[in-house]
């Protein structure tokens, strides 16, 4: 979408993307706030199975980006944004009607598959509409905030709403999805699909060269090549050091965050006798820290802009645009691991600063292919979290 779209349309794209991302990430950790109710309803007795409704969702998160990210780069963003949330909405309804444990886990996998698209496609949309790095960075920052706050709110809602009937948490999630999905119909296409970039698209031109194709050429696209090259791009990007090490660090942080969703009920319900809702509320200070990280991010944006206007040499280095915030957040995150509850806000600041800085850095570096770069990031961090979650219950070790 070019500047002809106007500022109003760009703001609409950003806001709908944020609403969609919050709605889907909200569902990711939802069952962790109602573990006892689910266990009783489905007669779950094996401790290894307690974490599966969240872990299976994350497995769906693993596979969705590998398809939706490249598809959005080749055929436009809107199609994936309509299809994937539609899948999410249908199978959220199915979760609320699941007759048995196996059905619930199957539906949670498909919900996760549909929920994965916003984290990859939305970042690509923001890259499309904001060539200016400052505006793009702020949009991606807000997207990162919803990615981190959504999973914190889910267990709180489940903890208070599903104390007697486990279905209520899925009904609430379904209402949010039904309200959000129609808004996607009015989102304009932001990816000019008649503009193809890169040697692996169709044309054989050098990466970054912009070429406008006519309709005849578009119809002659080698779809077999797209399936072989486009859909494998996120995995091939993992071989690039920037993507690999960024994903490795984010995967570590993400796995620890989802372990908290398993650990908090065990600690604060088992040891301190709190109910599910109150125990889940103790996750909210992490969200407060995440919001505080936004203000630090905006302050650094302003500081960097001032330094650039003064012609300072260090501002000409690409690494100084995003990475100093990660250098602040990383040690803060590590120090906060020595305590559990009281430094939750510093933990939130640390995880959000590193997440926002590194995700923005990937978006800046890969531009139009940022959806595939983000897809590789979603893939690695979710597969690690899904594998490690069953270890969160001490009885499973």
Tab-separated table of C-alpha atoms in Angstrom:
chain	number	residue	atom	x	y	z
A	1	UNK	CA	0.000	0.000	0.000
A	2	UNK	CA	1.569	3.260	-1.081
A	3	UNK	CA	1.122	6.721	0.348
A	4	UNK	CA	-2.114	6.970	-1.675
A	5	UNK	CA	-3.686	4.852	1.019
A	6	UNK	CA	-3.551	7.773	3.417
A	7	UNK	CA	-2.678	7.963	7.072
A	8	UNK	CA	-6.149	6.885	8.159
A	9	UNK	CA	-5.903	3.535	6.362
A	10	UNK	CA	-2.450	2.931	7.788
A	11	UNK	CA	-3.688	3.565	11.327
A	12	UNK	CA	-6.601	1.202	10.678
A	13	UNK	CA	-4.199	-1.519	9.486
A	14	UNK	CA	-2.070	-1.074	12.614
A	15	UNK	CA	-5.004	-1.118	15.041
A	16	UNK	CA	-6.684	-4.152	13.469
A	17	UNK	CA	-3.347	-5.977	13.451
A	18	UNK	CA	-2.870	-5.232	17.154
A	19	UNK	CA	-6.414	-6.353	18.015
A	20	UNK	CA	-5.991	-9.567	16.049
A	21	UNK	CA	-2.615	-10.349	17.598
A	22	UNK	CA	-3.882	-9.737	21.129
A	23	UNK	CA	-6.923	-11.954	20.484
A	24	UNK	CA	-4.850	-14.883	19.241
A	25	UNK	CA	-2.033	-14.655	21.803
A	26	UNK	CA	-4.667	-14.370	24.534
A	27	UNK	CA	-5.753	-17.902	23.644
A	28	UNK	CA	-2.267	-19.393	23.763
A	29	UNK	CA	-1.995	-19.700	27.547
A	30	UNK	CA	-5.736	-19.726	28.310
A	31	UNK	CA	-6.024	-23.322	29.644
A	32	UNK	CA	-3.233	-22.763	32.180
A	33	UNK	CA	-5.646	-20.627	34.230
A	34	UNK	CA	-8.201	-23.425	34.506
A	35	UNK	CA	-6.090	-26.555	34.882
A	36	UNK	CA	-8.089	-28.042	37.760
A	37	UNK	CA	-11.436	-27.635	36.009
A	38	UNK	CA	-10.106	-29.233	32.829
A	39	UNK	CA	-8.547	-32.129	34.724
A	40	UNK	CA	-11.806	-32.919	36.496
A	41	UNK	CA	-13.974	-32.541	33.371
A	42	UNK	CA	-11.802	-34.809	31.221
A	43	UNK	CA	-10.548	-37.107	33.995
A	44	UNK	CA	-6.903	-36.246	33.346
A	45	UNK	CA	-4.779	-38.163	35.837
A	46	UNK	CA	-1.371	-38.314	34.168
A	47	UNK	CA	0.740	-35.292	35.093
A	48	UNK	CA	2.443	-35.252	31.693
A	49	UNK	CA	-0.883	-34.400	30.043
A	50	UNK	CA	-1.698	-31.362	32.179
A	51	UNK	CA	0.339	-28.964	30.032
A	52	UNK	CA	-0.796	-30.404	26.688
A	53	UNK	CA	-3.620	-27.920	25.881
A	54	UNK	CA	-1.017	-25.127	25.871
A	55	UNK	CA	1.831	-27.190	24.414
A	56	UNK	CA	-0.281	-28.510	21.509
A	57	UNK	CA	-1.395	-24.962	20.718
A	58	UNK	CA	2.277	-24.006	20.426
A	59	UNK	CA	2.893	-26.939	18.092
A	60	UNK	CA	0.220	-25.473	15.818
A	61	UNK	CA	2.059	-22.161	16.122
A	62	UNK	CA	5.129	-23.928	14.763
A	63	UNK	CA	3.599	-25.031	11.465
A	64	UNK	CA	1.332	-22.103	10.635
A	65	UNK	CA	4.052	-19.474	10.028
A	66	UNK	CA	5.952	-21.743	7.639
A	67	UNK	CA	2.970	-21.555	5.287
A	68	UNK	CA	1.353	-18.190	5.948
A	69	UNK	CA	4.574	-16.130	5.998
A	70	UNK	CA	5.819	-17.040	2.497
A	71	UNK	CA	2.282	-17.050	1.068
A	72	UNK	CA	1.776	-13.477	2.214
A	73	UNK	CA	5.005	-12.429	0.469
A	74	UNK	CA	4.026	-13.978	-2.856
A	75	UNK	CA	0.255	-13.558	-3.017
A	76	UNK	CA	-0.507	-10.643	-0.738
A	77	UNK	CA	-1.143	-10.191	2.965
A	78	UNK	CA	-4.939	-10.038	3.044
A	79	UNK	CA	-5.708	-13.579	1.899
A	80	UNK	CA	-3.755	-15.079	4.802
A	81	UNK	CA	-5.298	-12.621	7.240
A	82	UNK	CA	-8.777	-13.719	6.209
A	83	UNK	CA	-8.061	-17.456	6.043
A	84	UNK	CA	-5.990	-17.999	9.191
A	85	UNK	CA	-8.199	-16.093	11.697
A	86	UNK	CA	-11.220	-17.802	10.135
A	87	UNK	CA	-9.581	-21.137	10.949
A	88	UNK	CA	-8.825	-19.851	14.444
A	89	UNK	CA	-12.446	-18.796	15.015
A	90	UNK	CA	-13.983	-22.063	13.791
A	91	UNK	CA	-11.780	-24.277	15.930
A	92	UNK	CA	-12.102	-22.051	18.997
A	93	UNK	CA	-15.814	-22.840	18.735
A	94	UNK	CA	-14.892	-26.510	18.335
A	95	UNK	CA	-12.797	-26.358	21.538
A	96	UNK	CA	-15.786	-25.127	23.516
A	97	UNK	CA	-17.806	-28.105	22.250
A	98	UNK	CA	-15.067	-30.764	22.516
A	99	UNK	CA	-16.586	-34.070	23.718
A	100	UNK	CA	-13.343	-35.587	25.003
A	101	UNK	CA	-9.683	-34.905	25.772
A	102	UNK	CA	-8.348	-36.086	22.414
A	103	UNK	CA	-10.780	-33.868	20.533
A	104	UNK	CA	-9.825	-30.856	22.651
A	105	UNK	CA	-6.113	-31.373	21.920
A	106	UNK	CA	-6.780	-31.775	18.190
A	107	UNK	CA	-8.824	-28.587	18.097
A	108	UNK	CA	-6.180	-26.714	20.112
A	109	UNK	CA	-3.586	-27.683	17.507
A	110	UNK	CA	-5.753	-26.245	14.723
A	111	UNK	CA	-6.485	-23.117	16.781
A	112	UNK	CA	-2.739	-22.586	17.186
A	113	UNK	CA	-2.240	-23.087	13.464
A	114	UNK	CA	-4.720	-20.321	12.667
A	115	UNK	CA	-3.468	-18.089	15.480
A	116	UNK	CA	0.095	-18.095	14.169
A	117	UNK	CA	-0.550	-15.940	11.098
A	118	UNK	CA	-0.877	-12.533	12.812
A	119	UNK	CA	2.613	-12.697	14.314
A	120	UNK	CA	4.152	-13.199	10.877
A	121	UNK	CA	1.827	-11.448	8.426
A	122	UNK	CA	1.179	-8.383	10.576
A	123	UNK	CA	4.886	-7.607	10.844
A	124	UNK	CA	5.122	-7.828	7.058
A	125	UNK	CA	2.121	-5.492	6.700
A	126	UNK	CA	3.753	-2.891	8.910
A	127	UNK	CA	6.900	-3.158	6.821
A	128	UNK	CA	4.783	-2.563	3.690
A	129	UNK	CA	2.971	0.547	4.902
A	130	UNK	CA	5.843	2.189	6.794
A	131	UNK	CA	9.050	2.456	4.776
A	132	UNK	CA	10.139	5.001	7.387
A	133	UNK	CA	12.005	3.025	10.057
A	134	UNK	CA	10.851	5.149	12.987
A	135	UNK	CA	7.127	4.705	12.291
A	136	UNK	CA	7.633	1.059	11.400
A	137	UNK	CA	9.602	0.468	14.589
A	138	UNK	CA	6.837	1.933	16.727
A	139	UNK	CA	4.180	-0.187	15.023
A	140	UNK	CA	6.234	-3.377	15.435
A	141	UNK	CA	6.885	-2.388	19.056
A	142	UNK	CA	3.163	-2.217	19.798
A	143	UNK	CA	2.747	-5.556	18.026
A	144	UNK	CA	5.393	-7.041	20.314
A	145	UNK	CA	3.589	-5.626	23.340
A	146	UNK	CA	0.361	-7.424	22.406
A	147	UNK	CA	2.367	-10.622	21.831
A	148	UNK	CA	3.674	-10.500	25.388
A	149	UNK	CA	0.633	-9.114	27.223
A	150	UNK	CA	-1.953	-11.366	25.543
A	151	UNK	CA	-0.620	-14.599	27.105
A	152	UNK	CA	-0.534	-12.917	30.529
A	153	UNK	CA	-4.206	-11.896	30.418
A	154	UNK	CA	-5.483	-15.285	29.203
A	155	UNK	CA	-4.890	-17.257	32.442
A	156	UNK	CA	-6.439	-14.452	34.522
A	157	UNK	CA	-9.667	-14.536	32.489
A	158	UNK	CA	-9.752	-18.342	32.570
A	159	UNK	CA	-9.004	-18.432	36.283
A	160	UNK	CA	-12.051	-16.344	37.161
A	161	UNK	CA	-14.483	-17.417	34.425
A	162	UNK	CA	-13.968	-21.186	34.323
A	163	UNK	CA	-13.937	-22.232	37.952
A	164	UNK	CA	-17.033	-24.408	37.405
A	165	UNK	CA	-17.380	-24.836	33.651
A	166	UNK	CA	-14.201	-25.061	31.546
A	167	UNK	CA	-16.098	-24.020	28.397
A	168	UNK	CA	-16.474	-20.423	29.490
A	169	UNK	CA	-12.861	-19.509	28.717
A	170	UNK	CA	-13.311	-20.716	25.139
A	171	UNK	CA	-16.640	-18.911	24.793
A	172	UNK	CA	-14.924	-15.664	25.802
A	173	UNK	CA	-12.094	-16.319	23.354
A	174	UNK	CA	-14.684	-17.024	20.645
A	175	UNK	CA	-16.504	-13.745	21.326
A	176	UNK	CA	-13.232	-11.841	20.931
A	177	UNK	CA	-12.523	-13.646	17.648
A	178	UNK	CA	-16.022	-13.008	16.263
A	179	UNK	CA	-15.714	-9.306	17.045
A	180	UNK	CA	-12.250	-9.041	15.485
A	181	UNK	CA	-12.591	-11.129	12.325
A	182	UNK	CA	-15.084	-8.889	10.429
A	183	UNK	CA	-12.683	-5.956	10.813
A	184	UNK	CA	-10.216	-7.845	8.603
A	185	UNK	CA	-12.582	-7.612	5.641
A	186	UNK	CA	-11.911	-3.875	5.446
A	187	UNK	CA	-8.126	-4.105	5.700
A	188	UNK	CA	-6.603	-3.012	2.357
A	189	UNK	CA	-4.001	-5.134	0.608
A	190	UNK	CA	-0.631	-3.731	1.620
A	191	UNK	CA	1.609	-5.956	-0.503
A	192	UNK	CA	1.866	-4.940	-4.169
A	193	UNK	CA	1.764	-8.431	-5.610
A	194	UNK	CA	2.626	-7.130	-9.048
A	195	UNK	CA	5.973	-6.097	-7.633
A	196	UNK	CA	8.322	-9.031	-7.166
A	197	UNK	CA	11.660	-8.760	-5.450
A	198	UNK	CA	14.577	-11.172	-5.346
A	199	UNK	CA	16.150	-13.925	-7.366
A	200	UNK	CA	13.931	-16.584	-5.821
A	201	UNK	CA	10.624	-14.992	-6.757
A	202	UNK	CA	10.334	-15.377	-10.518
A	203	UNK	CA	12.503	-12.985	-12.418
A	204	UNK	CA	16.066	-13.902	-11.548
A	205	UNK	CA	16.833	-10.276	-10.712
A	206	UNK	CA	19.193	-9.390	-7.899
A	207	UNK	CA	17.677	-9.340	-4.432
A	208	UNK	CA	16.228	-5.945	-3.620
A	209	UNK	CA	15.703	-4.896	-7.239
A	210	UNK	CA	12.091	-3.871	-7.860
A	211	UNK	CA	10.500	-5.148	-11.049
A	212	UNK	CA	6.882	-4.582	-12.131
A	213	UNK	CA	5.365	-7.562	-13.880
A	214	UNK	CA	2.473	-7.514	-16.327
A	215	UNK	CA	-0.499	-9.864	-16.049
A	216	UNK	CA	0.860	-12.306	-18.639
A	217	UNK	CA	4.092	-12.714	-16.718
A	218	UNK	CA	2.217	-13.165	-13.469
A	219	UNK	CA	0.187	-15.995	-14.957
A	220	UNK	CA	3.407	-17.658	-16.068
A	221	UNK	CA	4.797	-17.877	-12.523
A	222	UNK	CA	6.381	-21.224	-11.841
A	223	UNK	CA	4.309	-22.341	-8.854
A	224	UNK	CA	6.435	-25.439	-8.394
A	225	UNK	CA	9.413	-23.162	-7.874
A	226	UNK	CA	7.381	-21.143	-5.387
A	227	UNK	CA	6.553	-24.286	-3.424
A	228	UNK	CA	10.196	-25.350	-3.455
A	229	UNK	CA	11.694	-21.934	-2.695
A	230	UNK	CA	9.069	-19.681	-1.130
A	231	UNK	CA	7.671	-22.109	1.410
A	232	UNK	CA	11.150	-23.213	2.481
A	233	UNK	CA	12.450	-19.674	2.902
A	234	UNK	CA	11.794	-19.424	6.679
A	235	UNK	CA	13.781	-22.615	7.297
A	236	UNK	CA	16.607	-21.558	4.993
A	237	UNK	CA	16.786	-18.240	6.825
A	238	UNK	CA	17.669	-20.153	9.986
A	239	UNK	CA	21.070	-20.792	8.425
A	240	UNK	CA	21.817	-17.057	8.420
A	241	UNK	CA	23.696	-16.077	11.599
A	242	UNK	CA	21.534	-12.996	12.262
A	243	UNK	CA	18.337	-15.039	12.187
A	244	UNK	CA	19.752	-18.100	13.951
A	245	UNK	CA	21.220	-16.333	16.993
A	246	UNK	CA	18.287	-13.950	17.308
A	247	UNK	CA	15.869	-16.872	17.270
A	248	UNK	CA	17.975	-18.869	19.717
A	249	UNK	CA	17.888	-16.121	22.333
A	250	UNK	CA	14.175	-15.387	21.844
A	251	UNK	CA	13.370	-19.106	22.041
A	252	UNK	CA	15.102	-19.323	25.427
A	253	UNK	CA	13.136	-16.346	26.767
A	254	UNK	CA	9.843	-17.584	25.364
A	255	UNK	CA	10.242	-21.068	26.828
A	256	UNK	CA	10.889	-19.609	30.291
A	257	UNK	CA	7.818	-17.363	29.986
A	258	UNK	CA	5.550	-20.306	29.196
A	259	UNK	CA	7.078	-22.325	32.023
A	260	UNK	CA	5.848	-19.547	34.308
A	261	UNK	CA	2.288	-20.338	33.218
A	262	UNK	CA	2.780	-23.858	34.557
A	263	UNK	CA	4.814	-22.875	37.622
A	264	UNK	CA	2.606	-20.099	39.029
A	265	UNK	CA	-0.446	-22.327	39.684
A	266	UNK	CA	1.758	-24.982	41.277
A	267	UNK	CA	3.507	-22.469	43.556
A	268	UNK	CA	0.780	-20.007	44.465
A	269	UNK	CA	-2.142	-22.442	44.573
A	270	UNK	CA	-0.297	-25.392	46.055
A	271	UNK	CA	1.974	-23.559	48.503
A	272	UNK	CA	-0.005	-20.409	49.319
A	273	UNK	CA	-3.561	-21.715	48.856
A	274	UNK	CA	-4.689	-19.083	46.342
A	275	UNK	CA	-7.492	-19.768	43.886
A	276	UNK	CA	-6.828	-19.974	40.136
A	277	UNK	CA	-7.841	-16.396	39.315
A	278	UNK	CA	-5.779	-14.773	42.062
A	279	UNK	CA	-2.735	-16.939	41.282
A	280	UNK	CA	-2.969	-15.917	37.603
A	281	UNK	CA	-3.195	-12.236	38.591
A	282	UNK	CA	0.364	-12.497	39.899
A	283	UNK	CA	1.483	-12.709	36.253
A	284	UNK	CA	0.183	-9.203	35.548
A	285	UNK	CA	3.247	-7.338	36.927
A	286	UNK	CA	5.141	-8.850	33.983
A	287	UNK	CA	2.678	-6.998	31.736
A	288	UNK	CA	3.284	-3.791	33.677
A	289	UNK	CA	6.987	-4.197	32.990
A	290	UNK	CA	6.237	-4.784	29.313
A	291	UNK	CA	4.296	-1.517	29.143
A	292	UNK	CA	7.182	0.284	30.866
A	293	UNK	CA	9.516	-1.108	28.191
A	294	UNK	CA	7.451	0.722	25.535
A	295	UNK	CA	8.274	4.070	27.137
A	296	UNK	CA	11.971	3.157	27.255
A	297	UNK	CA	11.767	2.227	23.565
A	298	UNK	CA	10.124	5.559	22.665
A	299	UNK	CA	12.695	7.476	24.721
A	300	UNK	CA	15.529	5.754	22.884
A	301	UNK	CA	13.886	6.536	19.534
A	302	UNK	CA	13.882	10.206	20.440
A	303	UNK	CA	17.459	10.085	21.753
A	304	UNK	CA	18.665	8.409	18.555
A	305	UNK	CA	16.852	10.961	16.366
A	306	UNK	CA	18.434	13.831	18.321
A	307	UNK	CA	21.893	12.287	18.003
A	308	UNK	CA	21.394	11.851	14.246
A	309	UNK	CA	20.386	15.480	13.839
A	310	UNK	CA	23.600	16.453	15.620
A	311	UNK	CA	25.608	14.363	13.144
A	312	UNK	CA	27.141	12.010	15.705
A	313	UNK	CA	29.176	9.271	14.038
A	314	UNK	CA	27.816	6.342	16.041
A	315	UNK	CA	24.295	6.894	14.697
A	316	UNK	CA	25.400	5.858	11.199
A	317	UNK	CA	25.805	2.254	12.345
A	318	UNK	CA	22.722	0.086	11.708
A	319	UNK	CA	23.384	-1.888	14.899
A	320	UNK	CA	22.776	1.178	17.060
A	321	UNK	CA	19.207	1.621	15.791
A	322	UNK	CA	17.747	-1.318	17.760
A	323	UNK	CA	20.341	-3.462	19.512
A	324	UNK	CA	21.315	-1.207	22.474
A	325	UNK	CA	17.862	-1.850	23.920
A	326	UNK	CA	18.516	-5.594	23.763
A	327	UNK	CA	21.859	-5.032	25.495
A	328	UNK	CA	19.918	-3.381	28.334
A	329	UNK	CA	17.083	-5.892	28.423
A	330	UNK	CA	19.233	-9.029	28.319
A	331	UNK	CA	21.093	-8.543	31.630
A	332	UNK	CA	17.927	-7.230	33.295
A	333	UNK	CA	16.080	-10.366	32.210
A	334	UNK	CA	18.864	-12.621	33.511
A	335	UNK	CA	19.023	-10.879	36.915
A	336	UNK	CA	15.259	-11.130	37.377
A	337	UNK	CA	15.462	-14.950	37.275
A	338	UNK	CA	16.900	-15.005	40.813
A	339	UNK	CA	13.464	-14.142	42.214
A	340	UNK	CA	9.990	-15.082	41.117
A	341	UNK	CA	7.343	-12.567	42.081
A	342	UNK	CA	8.744	-9.241	43.229
A	343	UNK	CA	10.966	-8.512	40.218
A	344	UNK	CA	8.166	-9.426	37.805
A	345	UNK	CA	8.151	-5.872	36.457
A	346	UNK	CA	11.929	-5.890	35.758
A	347	UNK	CA	11.402	-9.297	34.168
A	348	UNK	CA	8.713	-7.794	31.947
A	349	UNK	CA	10.972	-4.887	31.006
A	350	UNK	CA	13.851	-7.226	30.212
A	351	UNK	CA	11.931	-9.684	28.074
A	352	UNK	CA	10.064	-6.944	26.211
A	353	UNK	CA	13.127	-4.812	25.459
A	354	UNK	CA	15.035	-7.753	24.017
A	355	UNK	CA	11.998	-9.057	22.117
A	356	UNK	CA	11.122	-5.662	20.640
A	357	UNK	CA	14.696	-4.804	19.723
A	358	UNK	CA	15.460	-8.122	18.050
A	359	UNK	CA	12.118	-8.401	16.228
A	360	UNK	CA	12.517	-4.845	14.926
A	361	UNK	CA	16.062	-5.630	13.856
A	362	UNK	CA	14.852	-8.611	11.811
A	363	UNK	CA	12.086	-6.520	10.229
A	364	UNK	CA	14.538	-3.766	9.295
A	365	UNK	CA	17.070	-6.209	7.899
A	366	UNK	CA	14.730	-8.265	5.699
A	367	UNK	CA	12.161	-5.694	4.572
A	368	UNK	CA	9.671	-7.270	2.188
A	369	UNK	CA	10.789	-10.747	3.326
A	370	UNK	CA	10.356	-9.873	6.982
A	371	UNK	CA	7.299	-12.172	7.196
A	372	UNK	CA	9.551	-15.173	6.503
A	373	UNK	CA	12.164	-13.926	8.966
A	374	UNK	CA	9.489	-13.519	11.630
A	375	UNK	CA	8.061	-16.925	10.696
A	376	UNK	CA	11.420	-18.553	11.415
A	377	UNK	CA	11.453	-16.762	14.775
A	378	UNK	CA	7.938	-17.939	15.655
A	379	UNK	CA	8.895	-21.478	14.606
A	380	UNK	CA	11.983	-21.794	16.800
A	381	UNK	CA	10.640	-20.214	19.972
A	382	UNK	CA	7.341	-22.111	19.915
A	383	UNK	CA	8.831	-25.511	19.219
A	384	UNK	CA	11.195	-25.123	22.180
A	385	UNK	CA	8.363	-23.933	24.445
A	386	UNK	CA	6.134	-26.830	23.323
A	387	UNK	CA	8.860	-29.381	24.055
A	388	UNK	CA	9.792	-27.978	27.449
A	389	UNK	CA	6.295	-27.267	28.826
A	390	UNK	CA	5.544	-30.839	29.991
A	391	UNK	CA	8.596	-30.550	32.264
A	392	UNK	CA	6.933	-27.663	34.106
A	393	UNK	CA	5.012	-30.071	36.329
A	394	UNK	CA	7.442	-31.551	38.880
A	395	UNK	CA	5.489	-34.795	38.937
A	396	UNK	CA	6.281	-35.239	35.246
A	397	UNK	CA	10.034	-35.224	35.777
